Structure formats: structure tokens, C-alpha cells
PDB file of C-alpha atoms and ligand atoms in Angstrom:
ATOM      1  CA  MET A   1     107.327  12.871 -73.560  1.00 33.00           C
ATOM      2  CA  SER A   2     107.989  15.783 -76.653  1.00 38.00           C
ATOM      3  CA  GLY A   3     110.825  18.397 -75.991  1.00 39.00           C
ATOM      4  CA  SER A   4     108.912  20.865 -78.123  1.00 43.00           C
ATOM      5  CA  LEU A   5     106.439  21.961 -79.241  1.00 50.00           C
ATOM      6  CA  PHE A   6     107.035  24.111 -81.865  1.00 49.00           C
ATOM      7  CA  GLY A   7     106.718  23.562 -84.925  1.00 50.00           C
ATOM      8  CA  ARG A   8     103.594  20.568 -85.115  1.00 57.00           C
ATOM      9  CA  PRO A   9     100.615  21.198 -86.649  1.00 60.00           C
ATOM     10  CA  ARG A  10      98.416  23.291 -85.165  1.00 59.00           C
ATOM     11  CA  ALA A  11      95.564  20.030 -83.877  1.00 69.00           C
ATOM     12  CA  GLU A  12      98.629  19.445 -80.921  1.00 69.00           C
ATOM     13  CA  VAL A  13      99.943  22.172 -80.311  1.00 64.00           C
ATOM     14  CA  GLU A  14      96.548  23.031 -79.518  1.00 68.00           C
ATOM     15  CA  ALA A  15      95.239  20.654 -77.413  1.00 80.00           C
ATOM     16  CA  ALA A  16      97.861  20.807 -75.486  1.00 80.00           C
ATOM     17  CA  LEU A  17      97.109  24.714 -75.263  1.00 85.00           C
ATOM     18  CA  PRO A  18      93.411  25.242 -75.552  1.00 87.00           C
ATOM     19  CA  ASP A  19      93.222  29.004 -73.274  1.00 92.00           C
ATOM     20  CA  ARG A  20      93.921  32.582 -74.448  1.00 94.00           C
ATOM     21  CA  GLU A  21      95.154  34.697 -72.247  1.00 96.00           C
ATOM     22  CA  PRO A  22      94.454  39.010 -74.118  1.00 97.00           C
ATOM     23  CA  VAL A  23      98.245  41.336 -73.353  1.00 98.00           C
ATOM     24  CA  ALA A  24      98.674  44.764 -73.401  1.00 98.00           C
ATOM     25  CA  CYS A  25     101.935  46.675 -74.312  1.00 98.00           C
ATOM     26  CA  PRO A  26     103.696  46.616 -70.850  1.00 98.00           C
ATOM     27  CA  LEU A  27     105.083  49.998 -72.267  1.00 97.00           C
ATOM     28  CA  CYS A  28     102.236  52.286 -72.868  1.00 97.00           C
ATOM     29  CA  GLY A  29      99.196  49.864 -71.412  1.00 97.00           C
ATOM     30  CA  ARG A  30      98.055  50.301 -74.762  1.00 96.00           C
ATOM     31  CA  GLU A  31      95.926  47.213 -76.977  1.00 97.00           C
ATOM     32  CA  PRO A  32      97.874  45.864 -79.187  1.00 98.00           C
ATOM     33  CA  ARG A  33      96.937  45.868 -83.088  1.00 98.00           C
ATOM     34  CA  PRO A  34      97.038  42.022 -84.861  1.00 97.00           C
ATOM     35  CA  PHE A  35      98.894  42.262 -88.290  1.00 97.00           C
ATOM     36  CA  ALA A  36      98.626  38.292 -88.618  1.00 97.00           C
ATOM     37  CA  VAL A  37      97.629  34.416 -88.375  1.00 96.00           C
ATOM     38  CA  ASP A  38     100.600  31.988 -87.811  1.00 94.00           C
ATOM     39  CA  PHE A  39     100.632  28.534 -89.651  1.00 90.00           C
ATOM     40  CA  GLN A  40      99.648  27.215 -86.596  1.00 85.00           C
ATOM     41  CA  GLY A  41      96.968  29.632 -85.403  1.00 88.00           C
ATOM     42  CA  LEU A  42      98.967  31.859 -82.668  1.00 92.00           C
ATOM     43  CA  HIS A  43      98.262  35.104 -83.125  1.00 96.00           C
ATOM     44  CA  LEU A  44     100.820  38.424 -83.750  1.00 98.00           C
ATOM     45  CA  ALA A  45     100.151  41.498 -82.560  1.00 98.00           C
ATOM     46  CA  ARG A  46     101.671  45.214 -83.065  1.00 98.00           C
ATOM     47  CA  CYS A  47     101.412  48.452 -80.289  1.00 98.00           C
ATOM     48  CA  THR A  48     100.079  51.673 -82.114  1.00 97.00           C
ATOM     49  CA  ALA A  49     102.131  53.889 -79.941  1.00 98.00           C
ATOM     50  CA  CYS A  50     105.714  52.221 -79.949  1.00 98.00           C
ATOM     51  CA  GLY A  51     105.765  49.570 -82.188  1.00 98.00           C
ATOM     52  CA  LEU A  52     106.697  46.255 -79.517  1.00 98.00           C
ATOM     53  CA  GLU A  53     105.434  43.607 -82.017  1.00 98.00           C
ATOM     54  CA  PHE A  54     104.238  40.239 -79.156  1.00 98.00           C
ATOM     55  CA  GLN A  55     101.601  37.150 -79.390  1.00 98.00           C
ATOM     56  CA  HIS A  56      98.635  38.777 -78.431  1.00 98.00           C
ATOM     57  CA  PRO A  57      95.947  36.981 -77.506  1.00 97.00           C
ATOM     58  CA  ARG A  58      97.818  34.175 -76.521  1.00 96.00           C
ATOM     59  CA  PRO A  59      97.970  30.692 -74.532  1.00 93.00           C
ATOM     60  CA  VAL A  60      98.446  30.992 -71.387  1.00 93.00           C
ATOM     61  CA  PHE A  61     102.293  30.784 -69.994  1.00 91.00           C
ATOM     62  CA  GLU A  62     101.420  28.302 -66.698  1.00 88.00           C
ATOM     63  CA  GLN A  63     100.557  25.959 -69.884  1.00 88.00           C
ATOM     64  CA  ILE A  64     103.241  27.127 -72.125  1.00 86.00           C
ATOM     65  CA  ALA A  65     105.896  26.228 -69.525  1.00 83.00           C
ATOM     66  CA  SER A  66     104.442  22.704 -68.102  1.00 79.00           C
ATOM     67  CA  ALA A  67     104.207  22.081 -71.656  1.00 77.00           C
ATOM     68  CA  VAL A  68     107.276  23.399 -73.130  1.00 75.00           C
ATOM     69  CA  TYR A  69     109.697  24.080 -70.119  1.00 72.00           C
ATOM     70  CA  THR A  70     110.061  20.397 -69.533  1.00 67.00           C
ATOM     71  CA  PRO A  71     113.788  18.805 -68.363  1.00 64.00           C
ATOM     72  CA  GLU A  72     113.884  17.821 -71.676  1.00 65.00           C
ATOM     73  CA  TYR A  73     113.785  21.407 -73.017  1.00 70.00           C
ATOM     74  CA  HIS A  74     117.538  21.690 -73.621  1.00 66.00           C
ATOM     75  CA  PRO A  75     118.019  19.530 -76.367  1.00 63.00           C
ATOM     76  CA  GLU A  76     121.010  16.429 -75.920  1.00 62.00           C
ATOM     77  CA  GLY A  77     124.933  18.583 -76.070  1.00 66.00           C
ATOM     78  CA  HIS A  78     123.992  21.168 -74.613  1.00 68.00           C
ATOM     79  CA  GLU A  79     125.599  21.465 -71.640  1.00 69.00           C
ATOM     80  CA  ILE A  80     129.319  21.100 -74.221  1.00 70.00           C
ATOM     81  CA  VAL A  81     130.839  24.625 -75.445  1.00 72.00           C
ATOM     82  CA  ASP A  82     131.583  23.692 -79.474  1.00 74.00           C
ATOM     83  CA  GLY A  83     132.645  26.164 -81.930  1.00 76.00           C
ATOM     84  CA  GLY A  84     130.171  28.488 -82.787  1.00 80.00           C
ATOM     85  CA  ARG A  85     128.673  28.564 -79.151  1.00 87.00           C
ATOM     86  CA  GLU A  86     132.164  29.981 -78.082  1.00 89.00           C
ATOM     87  CA  ARG A  87     132.770  32.192 -80.353  1.00 91.00           C
ATOM     88  CA  THR A  88     129.415  33.957 -79.021  1.00 94.00           C
ATOM     89  CA  PHE A  89     129.972  33.490 -75.053  1.00 96.00           C
ATOM     90  CA  ALA A  90     133.438  34.531 -75.722  1.00 96.00           C
ATOM     91  CA  ARG A  91     132.050  37.886 -77.605  1.00 96.00           C
ATOM     92  CA  GLN A  92     129.734  38.542 -74.995  1.00 98.00           C
ATOM     93  CA  LEU A  93     132.357  37.839 -72.673  1.00 98.00           C
ATOM     94  CA  GLU A  94     135.014  40.397 -73.362  1.00 97.00           C
ATOM     95  CA  ARG A  95     132.738  42.435 -74.629  1.00 98.00           C
ATOM     96  CA  ILE A  96     131.243  42.537 -70.657  1.00 98.00           C
ATOM     97  CA  GLU A  97     134.737  42.519 -69.846  1.00 98.00           C
ATOM     98  CA  ARG A  98     135.372  45.797 -71.390  1.00 97.00           C
ATOM     99  CA  TYR A  99     132.877  47.286 -68.594  1.00 97.00           C
ATOM    100  CA  VAL A 100     133.800  45.563 -65.137  1.00 97.00           C
ATOM    101  CA  HIS A 101     137.240  45.459 -64.606  1.00 94.00           C
ATOM    102  CA  ARG A 102     136.948  43.914 -61.297  1.00 90.00           C
ATOM    103  CA  ARG A 103     138.187  40.711 -59.674  1.00 87.00           C
ATOM    104  CA  PRO A 104     136.429  38.633 -58.355  1.00 90.00           C
ATOM    105  CA  ALA A 105     133.228  39.558 -60.584  1.00 97.00           C
ATOM    106  CA  ALA A 106     129.910  37.816 -59.853  1.00 98.00           C
ATOM    107  CA  LEU A 107     127.689  37.129 -62.359  1.00 98.00           C
ATOM    108  CA  LEU A 108     123.757  35.728 -63.355  1.00 98.00           C
ATOM    109  CA  ASP A 109     123.631  33.691 -66.431  1.00 98.00           C
ATOM    110  CA  VAL A 110     119.247  34.073 -66.225  1.00 98.00           C
ATOM    111  CA  GLY A 111     117.904  30.403 -68.551  1.00 96.00           C
ATOM    112  CA  CYS A 112     121.414  28.943 -67.833  1.00 96.00           C
ATOM    113  CA  GLY A 113     119.925  26.224 -69.455  1.00 92.00           C
ATOM    114  CA  ALA A 114     122.431  23.484 -69.271  1.00 91.00           C
ATOM    115  CA  GLY A 115     125.486  25.707 -68.257  1.00 95.00           C
ATOM    116  CA  ALA A 116     127.726  25.827 -69.668  1.00 95.00           C
ATOM    117  CA  PHE A 117     127.854  29.922 -70.290  1.00 97.00           C
ATOM    118  CA  LEU A 118     128.407  29.382 -66.322  1.00 97.00           C
ATOM    119  CA  GLY A 119     131.337  26.955 -66.831  1.00 96.00           C
ATOM    120  CA  TYR A 120     132.684  29.138 -69.830  1.00 96.00           C
ATOM    121  CA  ALA A 121     132.580  32.311 -67.198  1.00 97.00           C
ATOM    122  CA  ARG A 122     133.800  30.846 -63.930  1.00 96.00           C
ATOM    123  CA  SER A 123     137.126  29.467 -66.610  1.00 95.00           C
ATOM    124  CA  ARG A 124     137.358  32.713 -67.134  1.00 95.00           C
ATOM    125  CA  GLY A 125     137.249  33.981 -63.336  1.00 95.00           C
ATOM    126  CA  TRP A 126     133.918  35.137 -62.866  1.00 97.00           C
ATOM    127  CA  THR A 127     131.939  33.622 -59.866  1.00 97.00           C
ATOM    128  CA  VAL A 128     128.779  32.665 -61.246  1.00 98.00           C
ATOM    129  CA  GLY A 129     125.281  32.552 -60.356  1.00 98.00           C
ATOM    130  CA  GLY A 130     122.859  31.181 -61.934  1.00 98.00           C
ATOM    131  CA  THR A 131     118.668  30.320 -62.610  1.00 98.00           C
ATOM    132  CA  ASP A 132     116.146  28.528 -65.234  1.00 95.00           C
ATOM    133  CA  ILE A 133     112.148  27.784 -64.672  1.00 91.00           C
ATOM    134  CA  ASN A 134     113.922  24.104 -64.045  1.00 89.00           C
ATOM    135  CA  VAL A 135     117.129  23.511 -63.275  1.00 91.00           C
ATOM    136  CA  THR A 136     119.255  20.840 -64.913  1.00 89.00           C
ATOM    137  CA  GLN A 137     121.652  18.340 -63.600  1.00 91.00           C
ATOM    138  CA  ASP A 138     124.464  19.717 -66.268  1.00 91.00           C
ATOM    139  CA  ALA A 139     123.249  22.851 -64.336  1.00 92.00           C
ATOM    140  CA  ARG A 140     124.502  21.733 -61.438  1.00 92.00           C
ATOM    141  CA  ARG A 141     127.723  20.318 -62.745  1.00 92.00           C
ATOM    142  CA  HIS A 142     129.252  24.107 -62.696  1.00 91.00           C
ATOM    143  CA  ASP A 143     130.047  25.472 -58.979  1.00 89.00           C
ATOM    144  CA  ALA A 144     126.805  27.585 -59.362  1.00 95.00           C
ATOM    145  CA  ARG A 145     124.752  29.490 -56.698  1.00 96.00           C
ATOM    146  CA  LEU A 146     121.852  28.691 -58.536  1.00 97.00           C
ATOM    147  CA  TRP A 147     118.213  29.046 -58.341  1.00 97.00           C
ATOM    148  CA  GLU A 148     114.679  27.665 -59.555  1.00 96.00           C
ATOM    149  CA  GLY A 149     112.296  29.482 -61.411  1.00 95.00           C
ATOM    150  CA  GLN A 150     111.367  32.519 -62.453  1.00 95.00           C
ATOM    151  CA  LEU A 151     112.860  35.749 -62.604  1.00 98.00           C
ATOM    152  CA  PRO A 152     110.420  38.687 -60.711  1.00 97.00           C
ATOM    153  CA  GLU A 153     109.882  35.967 -58.548  1.00 97.00           C
ATOM    154  CA  ILE A 154     113.181  34.680 -57.179  1.00 98.00           C
ATOM    155  CA  ARG A 155     114.055  35.714 -53.877  1.00 97.00           C
ATOM    156  CA  PHE A 156     117.424  36.764 -53.995  1.00 97.00           C
ATOM    157  CA  ALA A 157     118.439  38.171 -50.346  1.00 93.00           C
ATOM    158  CA  GLY A 158     119.910  41.137 -51.469  1.00 92.00           C
ATOM    159  CA  ALA A 159     122.313  39.756 -53.881  1.00 95.00           C
ATOM    160  CA  ARG A 160     123.437  41.575 -56.582  1.00 97.00           C
ATOM    161  CA  PHE A 161     126.406  40.928 -59.182  1.00 98.00           C
ATOM    162  CA  HIS A 162     128.615  42.529 -61.937  1.00 98.00           C
ATOM    163  CA  ALA A 163     126.915  41.561 -64.929  1.00 98.00           C
ATOM    164  CA  VAL A 164     123.801  40.629 -65.066  1.00 98.00           C
ATOM    165  CA  ARG A 165     122.965  38.085 -68.717  1.00 98.00           C
ATOM    166  CA  LEU A 166     119.834  36.961 -70.361  1.00 98.00           C
ATOM    167  CA  ASN A 167     120.731  35.157 -73.383  1.00 97.00           C
ATOM    168  CA  GLN A 168     117.328  33.872 -75.868  1.00 95.00           C
ATOM    169  CA  VAL A 169     114.990  34.943 -72.990  1.00 96.00           C
ATOM    170  CA  LEU A 170     113.186  37.418 -72.015  1.00 98.00           C
ATOM    171  CA  GLU A 171     111.394  36.680 -76.023  1.00 97.00           C
ATOM    172  CA  HIS A 172     109.896  33.941 -73.774  1.00 95.00           C
ATOM    173  CA  THR A 173     108.623  35.657 -70.433  1.00 96.00           C
ATOM    174  CA  PRO A 174     105.517  36.670 -69.717  1.00 96.00           C
ATOM    175  CA  ASP A 175     106.283  40.569 -69.249  1.00 97.00           C
ATOM    176  CA  PRO A 176     110.016  41.752 -69.802  1.00 98.00           C
ATOM    177  CA  LEU A 177     109.483  44.605 -68.549  1.00 98.00           C
ATOM    178  CA  ARG A 178     108.418  42.712 -65.025  1.00 98.00           C
ATOM    179  CA  GLU A 179     111.908  40.989 -66.119  1.00 98.00           C
ATOM    180  CA  LEU A 180     113.712  43.788 -66.018  1.00 98.00           C
ATOM    181  CA  ARG A 181     113.489  45.327 -62.666  1.00 98.00           C
ATOM    182  CA  GLN A 182     113.939  42.324 -61.221  1.00 98.00           C
ATOM    183  CA  ALA A 183     116.495  43.059 -63.322  1.00 98.00           C
ATOM    184  CA  ARG A 184     117.588  45.896 -62.407  1.00 98.00           C
ATOM    185  CA  ARG A 185     117.610  45.338 -58.156  1.00 97.00           C
ATOM    186  CA  LEU A 186     120.353  42.416 -59.367  1.00 98.00           C
ATOM    187  CA  VAL A 187     122.527  44.478 -61.017  1.00 98.00           C
ATOM    188  CA  ALA A 188     125.286  46.570 -58.945  1.00 96.00           C
ATOM    189  CA  GLY A 189     125.623  49.793 -60.632  1.00 94.00           C
ATOM    190  CA  ASP A 190     129.054  49.357 -61.188  1.00 94.00           C
ATOM    191  CA  GLY A 191     127.576  46.038 -63.344  1.00 97.00           C
ATOM    192  CA  VAL A 192     126.120  45.759 -66.493  1.00 98.00           C
ATOM    193  CA  LEU A 193     122.613  43.940 -68.260  1.00 98.00           C
ATOM    194  CA  LEU A 194     123.340  41.954 -71.863  1.00 98.00           C
ATOM    195  CA  ILE A 195     120.866  41.149 -73.744  1.00 98.00           C
ATOM    196  CA  GLY A 196     120.737  38.925 -76.250  1.00 98.00           C
ATOM    197  CA  VAL A 197     117.567  38.157 -78.559  1.00 97.00           C
ATOM    198  CA  PRO A 198     116.557  37.516 -82.096  1.00 97.00           C
ATOM    199  CA  ASN A 199     116.668  41.368 -84.347  1.00 97.00           C
ATOM    200  CA  LEU A 200     113.280  41.356 -85.390  1.00 97.00           C
ATOM    201  CA  ALA A 201     114.860  44.582 -87.268  1.00 96.00           C
ATOM    202  CA  GLY A 202     117.312  41.342 -88.725  1.00 95.00           C
ATOM    203  CA  LEU A 203     117.484  41.372 -93.148  1.00 93.00           C
ATOM    204  CA  SER A 204     115.697  37.300 -92.482  1.00 92.00           C
ATOM    205  CA  VAL A 205     113.670  37.844 -90.841  1.00 94.00           C
ATOM    206  CA  ARG A 206     112.235  40.651 -92.743  1.00 95.00           C
ATOM    207  CA  LEU A 207     112.283  39.253 -96.317  1.00 95.00           C
ATOM    208  CA  LYS A 208     110.611  36.167 -94.731  1.00 96.00           C
ATOM    209  CA  SER A 209     108.458  38.660 -92.839  1.00 96.00           C
ATOM    210  CA  TRP A 210     107.539  40.010 -96.930  1.00 96.00           C
ATOM    211  CA  GLN A 211     107.191  35.822 -97.772  1.00 95.00           C
ATOM    212  CA  SER A 212     104.503  35.691 -95.709  1.00 95.00           C
ATOM    213  CA  ARG A 213     102.550  38.970 -96.419  1.00 94.00           C
ATOM    214  CA  LEU A 214     102.662  37.435-100.283  1.00 95.00           C
ATOM    215  CA  GLY A 215     101.678  34.189 -99.653  1.00 93.00           C
ATOM    216  CA  LEU A 216     104.069  32.511-100.512  1.00 94.00           C
ATOM    217  CA  LYS A 217     105.133  31.962 -97.587  1.00 92.00           C
ATOM    218  CA  ARG A 218     104.449  27.477 -96.460  1.00 91.00           C
ATOM    219  CA  ARG A 219     105.046  28.163 -92.504  1.00 93.00           C
ATOM    220  CA  ARG A 220     103.718  31.755 -92.267  1.00 95.00           C
ATOM    221  CA  TRP A 221     104.935  33.679 -89.955  1.00 95.00           C
ATOM    222  CA  LYS A 222     107.038  29.964 -88.638  1.00 94.00           C
ATOM    223  CA  HIS A 223     110.438  32.688 -88.472  1.00 94.00           C
ATOM    224  CA  TYR A 224     108.643  34.380 -85.783  1.00 95.00           C
ATOM    225  CA  GLY A 225     108.615  31.359 -83.569  1.00 91.00           C
ATOM    226  CA  ALA A 226     105.470  31.844 -81.861  1.00 90.00           C
ATOM    227  CA  LEU A 227     104.453  30.235 -79.180  1.00 83.00           C
ATOM    228  CA  HIS A 228     107.487  29.985 -77.229  1.00 86.00           C
ATOM    229  CA  HIS A 229     108.509  32.678 -78.401  1.00 95.00           C
ATOM    230  CA  LEU A 230     105.884  35.816 -77.187  1.00 97.00           C
ATOM    231  CA  TRP A 231     108.445  38.442 -77.441  1.00 98.00           C
ATOM    232  CA  PHE A 232     109.603  39.780 -80.227  1.00 98.00           C
ATOM    233  CA  PHE A 233     112.315  42.714 -80.186  1.00 98.00           C
ATOM    234  CA  THR A 234     114.102  45.073 -82.194  1.00 98.00           C
ATOM    235  CA  PRO A 235     116.924  48.053 -81.456  1.00 98.00           C
ATOM    236  CA  ALA A 236     114.236  50.573 -80.834  1.00 98.00           C
ATOM    237  CA  THR A 237     111.396  49.212 -78.178  1.00 98.00           C
ATOM    238  CA  LEU A 238     114.333  46.245 -77.142  1.00 98.00           C
ATOM    239  CA  ALA A 239     116.149  49.893 -75.568  1.00 98.00           C
ATOM    240  CA  ALA A 240     112.858  51.739 -74.426  1.00 98.00           C
ATOM    241  CA  LEU A 241     112.106  48.756 -72.900  1.00 98.00           C
ATOM    242  CA  VAL A 242     115.330  48.188 -70.996  1.00 98.00           C
ATOM    243  CA  GLU A 243     115.663  52.072 -70.139  1.00 98.00           C
ATOM    244  CA  ALA A 244     112.172  52.384 -68.285  1.00 98.00           C
ATOM    245  CA  ALA A 245     113.575  49.666 -66.377  1.00 98.00           C
ATOM    246  CA  GLY A 246     116.265  52.228 -65.093  1.00 98.00           C
ATOM    247  CA  PHE A 247     118.947  51.206 -67.634  1.00 98.00           C
ATOM    248  CA  ARG A 248     121.013  52.740 -70.235  1.00 98.00           C
ATOM    249  CA  VAL A 249     121.412  51.651 -73.141  1.00 98.00           C
ATOM    250  CA  VAL A 250     125.569  51.174 -73.754  1.00 98.00           C
ATOM    251  CA  HIS A 251     126.216  49.425 -76.888  1.00 98.00           C
ATOM    252  CA  TRP A 252     124.482  46.748 -78.823  1.00 97.00           C
ATOM    253  CA  GLU A 253     125.692  45.177 -81.783  1.00 96.00           C
ATOM    254  CA  THR A 254     123.758  41.994 -84.531  1.00 95.00           C
ATOM    255  CA  PRO A 255     125.595  39.682 -84.886  1.00 92.00           C
ATOM    256  CA  ALA A 256     124.616  37.042 -87.918  1.00 87.00           C
ATOM    257  CA  GLU A 257     124.283  33.351 -86.744  1.00 75.00           C
ATOM    258  CA  ASP A 258     126.939  31.445 -87.190  1.00 69.00           C
ATOM    259  CA  GLN A 259     125.535  28.640 -89.597  1.00 65.00           C
ATOM    260  CA  PRO A 260     126.764  25.291 -91.561  1.00 64.00           C
ATOM    261  CA  GLY A 261     125.382  22.832 -93.581  1.00 66.00           C
ATOM    262  CA  ARG A 262     123.485  24.338 -96.598  1.00 66.00           C
ATOM    263  CA  PHE A 263     124.485  27.308 -97.944  1.00 70.00           C
ATOM    264  CA  GLY A 264     127.022  28.326 -95.076  1.00 72.00           C
ATOM    265  CA  TRP A 265     129.825  29.712 -97.352  1.00 75.00           C
ATOM    266  CA  ALA A 266     127.489  32.244 -99.081  1.00 75.00           C
ATOM    267  CA  LYS A 267     125.763  32.956 -95.498  1.00 76.00           C
ATOM    268  CA  ALA A 268     129.906  33.729 -94.061  1.00 79.00           C
ATOM    269  CA  LEU A 269     130.302  35.905 -97.105  1.00 82.00           C
ATOM    270  CA  VAL A 270     127.632  37.814 -96.109  1.00 84.00           C
ATOM    271  CA  ARG A 271     128.136  37.499 -92.460  1.00 85.00           C
ATOM    272  CA  GLY A 272     129.772  41.063 -92.051  1.00 86.00           C
ATOM    273  CA  PRO A 273     128.127  42.930 -94.408  1.00 87.00           C
ATOM    274  CA  LEU A 274     124.898  42.263 -92.475  1.00 87.00           C
ATOM    275  CA  GLN A 275     126.745  43.296 -89.163  1.00 85.00           C
ATOM    276  CA  ALA A 276     128.401  46.069 -90.324  1.00 87.00           C
ATOM    277  CA  ALA A 277     124.903  47.211 -91.679  1.00 85.00           C
ATOM    278  CA  ARG A 278     123.381  46.327 -87.576  1.00 90.00           C
ATOM    279  CA  LEU A 279     120.725  44.128 -89.820  1.00 91.00           C
ATOM    280  CA  GLY A 280     122.411  40.068 -88.578  1.00 92.00           C
ATOM    281  CA  GLY A 281     119.978  38.186 -86.984  1.00 93.00           C
ATOM    282  CA  ILE A 282     121.310  38.396 -83.905  1.00 95.00           C
ATOM    283  CA  LEU A 283     120.424  41.614 -80.634  1.00 97.00           C
ATOM    284  CA  ASP A 284     122.840  42.184 -78.270  1.00 98.00           C
ATOM    285  CA  LEU A 285     122.431  45.271 -76.270  1.00 98.00           C
ATOM    286  CA  TYR A 286     124.356  45.606 -72.685  1.00 98.00           C
ATOM    287  CA  ALA A 287     123.404  48.525 -70.676  1.00 98.00           C
ATOM    288  CA  ARG A 288     124.164  49.807 -67.321  1.00 98.00           C
ATOM    289  CA  PRO A 289     122.398  51.395 -64.108  1.00 97.00           C
ATOM    290  CA  ALA A 290     121.132  54.992 -65.544  1.00 96.00           C
ATOM    291  CA  GLU A 291     121.491  55.824 -62.098  1.00 80.00           C
ATOM    292  CA  PRO A 292     124.551  54.733 -60.523  1.00 65.00           C
ATOM    293  CA  THR A 293     123.350  53.523 -56.902  1.00 60.00           C
ATOM    294  CA  ARG A 294     125.871  52.758 -53.824  1.00 54.00           C
ATOM    295  CA  ASP A 295     127.317  49.080 -53.317  1.00 52.00           C
TER     296      ASP A 295
HETATM  297 ZN1   ZN B   1     103.128  50.041 -76.815  1.00 87.30          ZN
END
């Protein structure tokens, strides 16, 4: 059994995901307007009121979860912190530590996967906890409190965290607003939330979207990563969701992906200007409770 269906031919994808469900905008409650069908036959749509983009209709989430988020979903070696990931972890934790000075402090990593970030944060003095739809053996190797399931369904029994991190997670969830409301219940009044997602407003995405519209791409709209990605966020639409859940945005940035390989040197040259123009491929947004609560 393969861990990922992404990139398989349409027939295979449809065999594993036979059913579709309609999706309304979580912010506006409206039915969105379809604007494209990707190379796999998946439908991309945009809310005409707020601009949020998402799959509609989309494969039924439970079918995606059982077909895609298997224990094999995390590729081998994903528990290892290599150079690129260490730079990402360091960037994110240093930013979090600008807002959270107390020690000990508790951090929850939602979608903790193979647990690499749990280990990294623990080595920096944090008390760590993690959740995942399937908790892996690798995650269990860290001294972390772990919960299995989808974030809104988990009972935390009053547990609060000084930092909650959802890195490359929110775009996979069935309802991002529900996810963020649960995050609001979990972040301590003086704590911070980090959301990392692909940046739909990044330069590379914009170029590939134009190529897809003009029929210049063999696999049209592949860069959306539809199938396991259900939502596609810009800085504006992500901020609107985070604010609707009871947070205020304190910082956002768009790091450019740290990609080795072909044209790696050219990508390294444009990384700085891309980040300065806020056109990088990743969107990291930091928010704090809008109304500090007493803990
Ligand atoms: Zn909307």
C-alpha cells in the first residue's frame, strides 16, 4: 500500500475516493464559485465574498483519511532533523520565543508526524505535547504527551499551552475554522499560535496558475496539491480565519522554500528578494488571543 495518492492518474484516485461532498465557505457560509478542474479531476473553487479558495465539491474527508493518512504517510527519514528542516524549526521557535519568555513553558505540535519538532523544542527547554490523526512510533520516542485524532475531537481536559503550532496541517483539515476555534481554547491567554501553510499568493504559485490557465502545464493545477490539500490560503484569507477564531495576528512572513537540486543556486539567489517582497512559497503566521484570558 502506498502512503500517498498524490500524483497518481485520475482513475486510481477516483477508485480510492469514490464520493464527493459539497463545501461552503467556513467564514461566509456561501457556496463558492468553481474556477478550475485540476489534472486529477478535482474541483477548485473560490468564495466570491472573502476570496478563500478550497476544493468544492471535494472527496469525502474520511475516505481521504483512510486512503492517504496511513502510517506510511510520513516518508522514511522524516524523524531526522536535517539542515533545511533545522533552519525551519529554528526560525519558527525563535519567533515563538519572542512572545513566550516564561520557563517552563508548554508547546503543543498539532500534526506532529514523526515527532522531529517535538524533539527539537524539547532540546530547547520546552515541555512538549503532540497530536496526530495517527500517532507514530517515532513520535513516541520523545518525552511528549501525545493525543491521537483530529484536533477538534480530542478532549484535552483543560490542558493549556503557551505555544500551539500547526505547521503544514491546516490545509489538510476538513474545517479550518473549527480547528482554529479548538486552538483558541488551547492557547493560554499570554500564549501564541503559529500557523504554517503553503502561500497561495507566492510568486511561484502565481506563475504556475497562469501557466495552468493558459494550458501550458501538462498537469494543470498540480501546484495546488489538491487531494490532500483541501484549502488554499493567502495571507489575507488566513488572517480572516484566525481572527474569526478569536485571535489577533501579530506577525506573518513568507519564507522561500529551501530547495536543493536543479537550479538550487538560482533559487538561493532569489530567496532573499522573494522573502522581502512577501512572495515566498511558505506562509508562517503568528497570532495571540484577541482577548487575553486568565489562566
Ligand atoms: Zn467566504
